[in-house]
Coordinates of N, CA and C in Angstrom, one line a residue:
M1 N 32.5 31.1 43.7 CA 31.3 30.8 44.4 C 30.1 31.6 43.8
I2 N 29.0 31.0 43.7 CA 27.8 31.7 43.2 C 27.0 32.3 44.4
P3 N 26.7 33.5 44.3 CA 25.9 34.1 45.4 C 24.6 33.4 45.6
N4 N 24.1 33.2 46.9 CA 22.9 32.5 47.2 C 21.7 33.0 46.5
P5 N 21.4 34.3 46.4 CA 20.2 34.8 45.7 C 20.2 34.4 44.2
L6 N 21.4 34.4 43.6 CA 21.4 33.9 42.2 C 21.3 32.4 42.1
L7 N 21.9 31.7 43.0 CA 21.8 30.2 43.0 C 20.4 29.8 43.2
D8 N 19.6 30.5 44.0 CA 18.2 30.2 44.2 C 17.4 30.3 42.9
R9 N 17.8 31.1 42.0 CA 17.0 31.3 40.8 C 17.5 30.3 39.7
M10 N 18.5 29.5 40.0 CA 19.1 28.6 38.9 C 18.6 27.2 39.2
E11 N 18.6 26.4 38.1 CA 18.4 25.0 38.3 C 19.8 24.3 38.3
V12 N 20.0 23.6 39.3 CA 21.3 22.9 39.5 C 21.2 21.5 39.0
I13 N 22.0 21.1 38.1 CA 22.0 19.8 37.5 C 23.3 19.1 37.9
A14 N 23.1 18.0 38.7 CA 24.3 17.2 39.1 C 24.7 16.2 38.1
L15 N 25.9 16.2 37.7 CA 26.5 15.2 36.7 C 27.3 14.2 37.4
A16 N 27.1 13.0 37.0 CA 27.9 11.9 37.6 C 29.3 11.9 36.9
G17 N 30.3 11.3 37.6 CA 31.6 11.2 37.0 C 31.7 10.0 36.0
Y18 N 32.9 9.8 35.5 CA 33.1 8.7 34.5 C 33.0 7.4 35.3
I19 N 32.4 6.4 34.6 CA 32.5 5.0 35.2 C 33.8 4.4 34.7
T20 N 34.1 3.3 35.3 CA 35.4 2.6 35.1 C 35.6 2.3 33.6
D21 N 34.6 1.8 32.9 CA 34.7 1.6 31.5 C 35.1 2.8 30.7
E22 N 34.4 3.9 31.0 CA 34.7 5.2 30.3 C 36.1 5.6 30.6
K23 N 36.6 5.5 31.8 CA 38.0 5.9 32.2 C 39.0 5.0 31.4
M24 N 38.6 3.8 31.3 CA 39.5 2.8 30.6 C 39.7 3.2 29.1
H25 N 38.6 3.5 28.5 CA 38.6 4.0 27.1 C 39.4 5.3 26.9
I26 N 39.2 6.2 27.8 CA 39.9 7.5 27.7 C 41.4 7.3 27.9
A27 N 41.7 6.4 28.9 CA 43.1 6.1 29.2 C 43.8 5.4 28.0
R28 N 43.1 4.4 27.5 CA 43.7 3.6 26.4 C 43.8 4.4 25.1
D29 N 42.8 5.1 24.8 CA 42.7 5.8 23.5 C 43.4 7.2 23.4
Y30 N 43.5 7.8 24.6 CA 44.0 9.2 24.6 C 45.2 9.4 25.6
L31 N 44.9 9.2 26.8 CA 45.9 9.6 27.9 C 47.2 8.8 27.7
E32 N 47.2 7.5 27.5 CA 48.4 6.7 27.5 C 49.3 7.2 26.3
K33 N 48.7 7.4 25.2 CA 49.4 7.8 24.0 C 50.0 9.2 24.1
T34 N 49.2 10.1 24.5 CA 49.7 11.5 24.5 C 50.7 11.7 25.6
T35 N 50.5 11.0 26.8 CA 51.5 11.1 27.9 C 52.8 10.4 27.4
R36 N 52.8 9.3 26.8 CA 54.0 8.6 26.3 C 54.8 9.5 25.4
E37 N 54.1 10.1 24.4 CA 54.7 11.0 23.5 C 55.3 12.2 24.1
A38 N 54.6 12.8 25.1 CA 55.1 13.9 25.9 C 56.4 13.6 26.6
C39 N 56.5 12.3 27.1 CA 57.7 11.9 27.8 C 58.8 11.5 26.8
G40 N 58.5 11.4 25.5 CA 59.6 11.1 24.6 C 59.8 9.6 24.5
I41 N 58.9 8.8 24.9 CA 59.0 7.3 24.9 C 58.3 6.7 23.7
K42 N 58.9 5.8 23.0 CA 58.3 5.1 21.9 C 57.4 4.0 22.4
S43 N 56.4 3.6 21.6 CA 55.4 2.6 22.0 C 56.1 1.3 22.2
E44 N 57.1 0.9 21.5 CA 57.8 -0.4 21.7 C 58.7 -0.4 22.9
Q45 N 58.9 0.7 23.6 CA 59.8 0.8 24.7 C 59.1 0.4 26.0
V46 N 57.8 0.8 26.1 CA 57.0 0.5 27.3 C 55.7 0.1 26.9
E47 N 55.2 -1.0 27.6 CA 53.8 -1.4 27.3 C 53.0 -1.3 28.6
V48 N 51.9 -0.5 28.5 CA 51.0 -0.4 29.6 C 49.8 -1.3 29.2
T49 N 49.6 -2.4 29.9 CA 48.5 -3.3 29.6 C 47.2 -2.8 30.1
D50 N 46.1 -3.4 29.6 CA 44.8 -3.1 30.1 C 44.6 -3.4 31.6
A51 N 45.3 -4.5 32.0 CA 45.2 -4.9 33.4 C 45.9 -3.8 34.3
A52 N 47.0 -3.2 33.8 CA 47.7 -2.2 34.6 C 46.8 -0.9 34.6
L53 N 46.2 -0.6 33.5 CA 45.3 0.6 33.5 C 44.1 0.4 34.5
L54 N 43.6 -0.8 34.4 CA 42.4 -1.1 35.3 C 42.9 -1.0 36.8
A55 N 44.0 -1.5 37.1 CA 44.6 -1.4 38.5 C 44.7 0.0 38.9
L56 N 45.3 0.8 38.0 CA 45.4 2.3 38.3 C 44.1 2.9 38.6
I57 N 43.1 2.6 37.7 CA 41.8 3.2 37.8 C 41.1 2.8 39.1
E58 N 41.2 1.5 39.4 CA 40.4 1.0 40.6 C 41.1 1.3 41.9
N59 N 42.5 1.4 41.9 CA 43.2 1.5 43.2 C 43.8 2.9 43.5
Y60 N 44.1 3.7 42.4 CA 44.8 4.9 42.6 C 44.0 6.1 42.1
C61 N 42.9 6.0 41.4 CA 42.2 7.1 40.8 C 40.7 7.0 41.1
R62 N 40.4 7.4 42.2 CA 39.0 7.2 42.7 C 38.1 8.5 42.4
E63 N 38.7 9.5 41.9 CA 38.0 10.7 41.6 C 37.0 10.5 40.4
A64 N 36.1 11.5 40.2 CA 35.1 11.4 39.2 C 35.7 11.6 37.8
G65 N 36.8 12.4 37.7 CA 37.4 12.7 36.4 C 38.6 11.8 36.1
V66 N 39.4 12.3 35.2 CA 40.6 11.5 34.8 C 41.9 12.2 35.0
R67 N 41.9 13.3 35.7 CA 43.1 14.1 35.9 C 44.2 13.3 36.7
N68 N 43.7 12.7 37.8 CA 44.7 11.9 38.6 C 45.1 10.7 37.8
L69 N 44.3 10.1 37.0 CA 44.7 9.0 36.2 C 45.8 9.4 35.2
Q70 N 45.7 10.6 34.6 CA 46.8 11.0 33.8 C 48.1 11.2 34.6
K71 N 48.0 11.8 35.8 CA 49.2 12.0 36.6 C 49.8 10.6 37.0
Q72 N 49.0 9.6 37.2 CA 49.6 8.3 37.5 C 50.3 7.7 36.3
I73 N 49.7 7.8 35.1 CA 50.4 7.3 33.9 C 51.7 8.1 33.7
E74 N 51.7 9.4 33.9 CA 52.9 10.2 33.8 C 54.0 9.7 34.8
K75 N 53.6 9.3 36.0 CA 54.5 8.8 37.0 C 55.1 7.5 36.5
I76 N 54.3 6.6 35.9 CA 54.9 5.4 35.4 C 55.9 5.6 34.4
Y77 N 55.6 6.5 33.4 CA 56.6 6.8 32.4 C 57.9 7.5 32.9
R78 N 57.7 8.4 33.8 CA 58.9 9.1 34.4 C 59.8 8.1 35.1
K79 N 59.2 7.1 35.8 CA 60.0 6.1 36.5 C 60.7 5.1 35.5
Q80 N 60.2 5.0 34.3 CA 60.7 4.1 33.3 C 61.8 4.8 32.5
I81 N 61.9 6.1 32.4 CA 62.9 6.8 31.6 C 64.3 6.4 31.9
P82 N 64.7 6.3 33.2 CA 66.1 5.9 33.5 C 66.4 4.5 33.0
T83 N 65.5 3.6 33.1 CA 65.7 2.2 32.7 C 65.8 2.2 31.2
I84 N 65.0 2.9 30.5 CA 65.0 2.9 29.0 C 66.3 3.6 28.5
T85 N 66.8 4.6 29.2 CA 68.0 5.3 28.9 C 69.2 4.3 29.0
V86 N 69.3 3.6 30.2 CA 70.4 2.7 30.4 C 70.3 1.6 29.4
E87 N 69.2 1.0 29.1 CA 69.1 -0.1 28.2 C 69.5 0.4 26.8
H88 N 69.2 1.6 26.4 CA 69.6 2.1 25.1 C 71.1 2.4 25.1
W89 N 71.6 2.9 26.2 CA 73.1 3.1 26.3 C 73.8 1.8 26.2
V90 N 73.4 0.8 26.9 CA 74.1 -0.5 26.9 C 74.0 -1.2 25.5
A91 N 72.8 -1.1 24.9 CA 72.6 -1.6 23.5 C 73.5 -0.9 22.5
S92 N 73.7 0.4 22.7 CA 74.5 1.1 21.7 C 76.0 0.8 21.9
D93 N 76.4 0.3 23.0 CA 77.8 -0.1 23.3 C 78.2 -1.4 22.6
D94 N 77.2 -2.2 22.4 CA 77.5 -3.6 21.8 C 77.9 -3.5 20.4

């Protein structure tokens, strides 16, 4: 917290958060790829469509930044890991 006497001498500039289009670009170009790689999932194993990203942004990530968006993408990948593992295990038995 900034003390009031110091705050009175400063100019405060309010910055707006990201708009939906900016969040979409950040998610598609950076968050989705880095999160997938961190979870050890290959791009051909899970597809996150633009419609899915848009639904996440509009319905689950209402904050100004993208931290919660990254957490939601991580949650999607964590929930897919057991399915991917079972499919890989079944395919390797054939």
